[in-house]
Amino acid sequence: MPKNAFGKPADCDRVLLHACCAPCSSAIVEWLIANGVRPTIYYYNPNIWPREEYEIRKEESKRHAVSLGIEWIDDDYNHEVWRTSVCGLENEPERGRRCEQCFTLRLTAAARKAHELGIRYFATTLASSRWKSLEQIERAGLAAEQAVGNNVTFWAQNWRKGGLQERRNQLLKEYGFYNQQYCGCEFSARQALTKPVLRQQMREAKHQHQELLPVMSANIVEQLKNKLADSHTIMAYWPLPDEVDIRLLINWLVEQGKHVVLPKVTGDETMELRRYVSQEDLMEGAFHILEPNGELFTDYDIVDVALVPGMAFDAAGHRLGRGRGYYDRFLAAHPYLKKIGVCFPFQRVAEVPTEGHDICMNEVCS
């Protein structure tokens, strides 16, 4: 199979590209098109957990393909099939046997799809990640090729070289891609994350998405308007620069005749609620945060909903705060409050590390 200097098979003008996510496929797709190869994106990643994480990554991959006018195929999400395939390997380290088994499952599906579509070559964006073993990926691809046969060939390519890694980082910012910081499965997430690590990852993610934060905030505000339509008294928050900006929501709630209360830090471990009527009620408080200076509010029984910001949330409603515990202590003292976590889409993660004192949300809006 003759190849050019980069590794392209000489007779290859089409390829089925198994894609794990939009960021990893972006520079590869660009290179393929520039070099006369028409890619078909194949999204098959039953390893990704939870389902919400899978859907976010899937939609970003689809958005990328649609923007370029290239074919994009979504295969079924069946996490239980994946769990069965890696049964007994749950405690393997990253780059261990579980990863290779995972690659083999996904690439075998890609090989079958290539055969079904009459595309000779299949490849994978997995080989663009510095966290993956290229040797494992090549073995998995060759095993998939042998399992399917029928004139399908695995294009084993190191997609990290040739400037593609640098170009990937540029496209990540240009497209504003959602870019999670773990492989996808629950086992990689559990092994990789501690609270400090996750906080740092979220800070980096916010920096990557900086230009999109206002648009994301506006979308979330519209969602919250619908959710709060029947509420009368709402505990909100005055946002920090890196939090979902709900200032327009707060003023809209007041215009609708609803009662809004905001938290105010009162000590090293405590906070209280104050009524909000307008921005004139705000003054700089602890940590240089604007806080309410209105009438003290203590009638907690009439609060319908508490909007709670956070650094990250998972599907179970676990929340990662900034580490000082103000919200956890306050909400623990008022457990009957309905709690809605508020975050950007990229702050939805597979699993938030938890401790006994951490308070769960009833739902999360992103």
Tab-separated table of N, CA and C in Angstrom, residues 53 56 178-182 198-199 201-206 209 213 216-217 220 237 242-245 308-315 318-322 341-352 364-366:
chain	number	residue	atom	x	y	z
A	53	GLU	N	-23.200	13.987	28.526
A	53	GLU	CA	-21.875	14.284	27.974
A	53	GLU	C	-21.774	13.800	26.536
A	56	ILE	N	-23.664	16.186	24.156
A	56	ILE	CA	-22.964	17.447	23.916
A	56	ILE	C	-21.838	17.241	22.906
A	178	TYR	N	-16.844	22.909	22.314
A	178	TYR	CA	-16.868	22.316	23.648
A	178	TYR	C	-15.688	21.359	23.729
A	179	ASN	N	-14.882	21.479	24.771
A	179	ASN	CA	-13.657	20.685	24.849
A	179	ASN	C	-13.495	20.154	26.264
A	180	GLN	N	-13.968	18.924	26.478
A	180	GLN	CA	-13.889	18.332	27.796
A	180	GLN	C	-12.465	17.866	28.089
A	181	GLN	N	-12.181	17.666	29.375
A	181	GLN	CA	-10.815	17.394	29.794
A	181	GLN	C	-10.570	15.936	30.184
A	182	TYR	N	-11.448	15.038	29.778
A	182	TYR	CA	-11.202	13.621	30.048
A	182	TYR	C	-11.670	12.800	28.842
A	198	LEU	N	-10.258	19.416	38.853
A	198	LEU	CA	-11.450	19.776	38.098
A	198	LEU	C	-11.649	21.291	38.069
A	199	ARG	N	-11.386	21.955	39.165
A	199	ARG	CA	-11.499	23.428	39.163
A	199	ARG	C	-10.545	24.044	38.141
A	201	GLN	N	-9.347	22.604	35.461
A	201	GLN	CA	-9.849	22.279	34.130
A	201	GLN	C	-10.981	23.218	33.730
A	202	MET	N	-11.856	23.522	34.659
A	202	MET	CA	-12.967	24.422	34.361
A	202	MET	C	-12.476	25.843	34.105
A	203	ARG	N	-11.448	26.273	34.829
A	203	ARG	CA	-10.886	27.598	34.552
A	203	ARG	C	-10.309	27.653	33.146
A	204	GLU	N	-9.627	26.588	32.747
A	204	GLU	CA	-9.064	26.533	31.398
A	204	GLU	C	-10.167	26.500	30.348
A	205	ALA	N	-11.222	25.749	30.628
A	205	ALA	CA	-12.335	25.661	29.684
A	205	ALA	C	-13.020	27.021	29.516
A	206	LYS	N	-13.178	27.756	30.604
A	206	LYS	CA	-13.779	29.089	30.509
A	206	LYS	C	-12.921	30.004	29.650
A	209	HIS	N	-13.471	29.238	26.016
A	209	HIS	CA	-14.791	29.621	25.520
A	209	HIS	C	-15.120	31.089	25.787
A	213	LEU	N	-19.109	33.106	25.970
A	213	LEU	CA	-19.824	33.134	27.245
A	213	LEU	C	-21.067	34.031	27.225
A	216	MET	N	-23.819	32.094	25.398
A	216	MET	CA	-24.263	30.977	26.233
A	216	MET	C	-25.133	31.483	27.378
A	217	SER	N	-24.717	32.577	28.003
A	217	SER	CA	-25.487	33.140	29.116
A	217	SER	C	-26.889	33.524	28.654
A	220	ILE	N	-29.100	30.520	28.320
A	220	ILE	CA	-29.479	29.965	29.625
A	220	ILE	C	-30.531	30.845	30.293
A	237	TYR	N	-28.457	34.942	42.253
A	237	TYR	CA	-27.092	35.322	42.632
A	237	TYR	C	-26.647	36.432	41.682
A	242	ASP	N	-16.898	35.255	35.591
A	242	ASP	CA	-16.763	33.963	34.911
A	242	ASP	C	-17.965	33.049	35.152
A	243	GLU	N	-19.060	33.587	35.709
A	243	GLU	CA	-20.268	32.796	35.928
A	243	GLU	C	-21.321	33.131	34.886
A	244	VAL	N	-22.308	32.255	34.740
A	244	VAL	CA	-23.414	32.536	33.831
A	244	VAL	C	-24.032	33.873	34.232
A	245	ASP	N	-24.091	34.791	33.285
A	245	ASP	CA	-24.557	36.150	33.565
A	245	ASP	C	-26.083	36.186	33.568
A	308	VAL	N	-28.300	28.333	41.831
A	308	VAL	CA	-27.004	28.139	42.475
A	308	VAL	C	-25.905	28.021	41.406
A	309	PRO	N	-24.947	28.946	41.381
A	309	PRO	CA	-23.836	28.827	40.429
A	309	PRO	C	-22.845	27.778	40.909
A	310	GLY	N	-21.972	27.337	40.016
A	310	GLY	CA	-20.959	26.358	40.398
A	310	GLY	C	-19.882	26.260	39.346
A	311	MET	N	-18.778	25.627	39.715
A	311	MET	CA	-17.673	25.412	38.781
A	311	MET	C	-17.950	24.246	37.845
A	312	ALA	N	-18.694	23.233	38.338
A	312	ALA	CA	-19.022	22.065	37.521
A	312	ALA	C	-20.190	21.331	38.160
A	313	PHE	N	-20.958	20.617	37.328
A	313	PHE	CA	-22.075	19.802	37.790
A	313	PHE	C	-22.060	18.490	37.022
A	314	ASP	N	-22.555	17.418	37.642
A	314	ASP	CA	-22.694	16.161	36.909
A	314	ASP	C	-24.164	15.799	36.778
A	315	ALA	N	-24.431	14.666	36.106
A	315	ALA	CA	-25.807	14.279	35.810
A	315	ALA	C	-26.610	13.979	37.067
A	318	HIS	N	-24.596	16.612	41.441
A	318	HIS	CA	-23.496	16.999	42.325
A	318	HIS	C	-22.847	18.281	41.804
A	319	ARG	N	-22.474	19.130	42.720
A	319	ARG	CA	-21.948	20.454	42.377
A	319	ARG	C	-20.537	20.625	42.905
A	320	LEU	N	-19.699	21.251	42.085
A	320	LEU	CA	-18.368	21.664	42.517
A	320	LEU	C	-18.380	23.166	42.688
A	321	GLY	N	-18.175	23.627	43.917
A	321	GLY	CA	-18.122	25.062	44.178
A	321	GLY	C	-16.693	25.577	44.105
A	322	ARG	N	-16.482	26.765	44.655
A	322	ARG	CA	-15.152	27.374	44.614
A	322	ARG	C	-14.289	26.948	45.792
A	341	GLY	N	-29.013	24.160	39.680
A	341	GLY	CA	-27.639	24.536	39.379
A	341	GLY	C	-27.589	25.263	38.050
A	342	VAL	N	-26.770	26.291	37.955
A	342	VAL	CA	-26.668	27.100	36.741
A	342	VAL	C	-25.218	27.098	36.271
A	343	CYS	N	-25.007	26.678	35.025
A	343	CYS	CA	-23.629	26.596	34.515
A	343	CYS	C	-23.625	26.653	33.004
A	344	PHE	N	-22.449	26.859	32.442
A	344	PHE	CA	-22.270	26.794	31.000
A	344	PHE	C	-22.271	25.325	30.565
A	345	PRO	N	-22.600	25.033	29.305
A	345	PRO	CA	-22.651	23.628	28.854
A	345	PRO	C	-21.356	22.861	29.100
A	346	PHE	N	-20.209	23.510	28.930
A	346	PHE	CA	-18.941	22.798	29.096
A	346	PHE	C	-18.631	22.497	30.564
A	347	GLN	N	-19.455	23.037	31.477
A	347	GLN	CA	-19.261	22.737	32.895
A	347	GLN	C	-20.061	21.513	33.347
A	348	ARG	N	-20.755	20.878	32.420
A	348	ARG	CA	-21.419	19.603	32.718
A	348	ARG	C	-20.386	18.499	32.526
A	349	VAL	N	-20.061	17.767	33.554
A	349	VAL	CA	-18.998	16.766	33.495
A	349	VAL	C	-19.551	15.392	33.868
A	350	ALA	N	-18.757	14.380	33.632
A	350	ALA	CA	-19.192	13.006	33.890
A	350	ALA	C	-19.428	12.766	35.373
A	351	GLU	N	-18.510	13.259	36.183
A	351	GLU	CA	-18.647	13.012	37.615
A	351	GLU	C	-17.902	14.079	38.401
A	352	VAL	N	-18.578	14.648	39.375
A	352	VAL	CA	-17.970	15.612	40.280
A	352	VAL	C	-17.517	14.868	41.536
A	364	VAL	N	-30.168	20.784	36.828
A	364	VAL	CA	-29.098	21.666	36.367
A	364	VAL	C	-29.538	22.293	35.059
A	365	CYS	N	-29.364	23.587	34.939
A	365	CYS	CA	-29.708	24.320	33.711
A	365	CYS	C	-28.435	24.823	33.057
A	366	SER	N	-28.250	24.430	31.791
A	366	SER	CA	-27.068	24.874	31.057
A	366	SER	C	-27.417	25.150	29.606
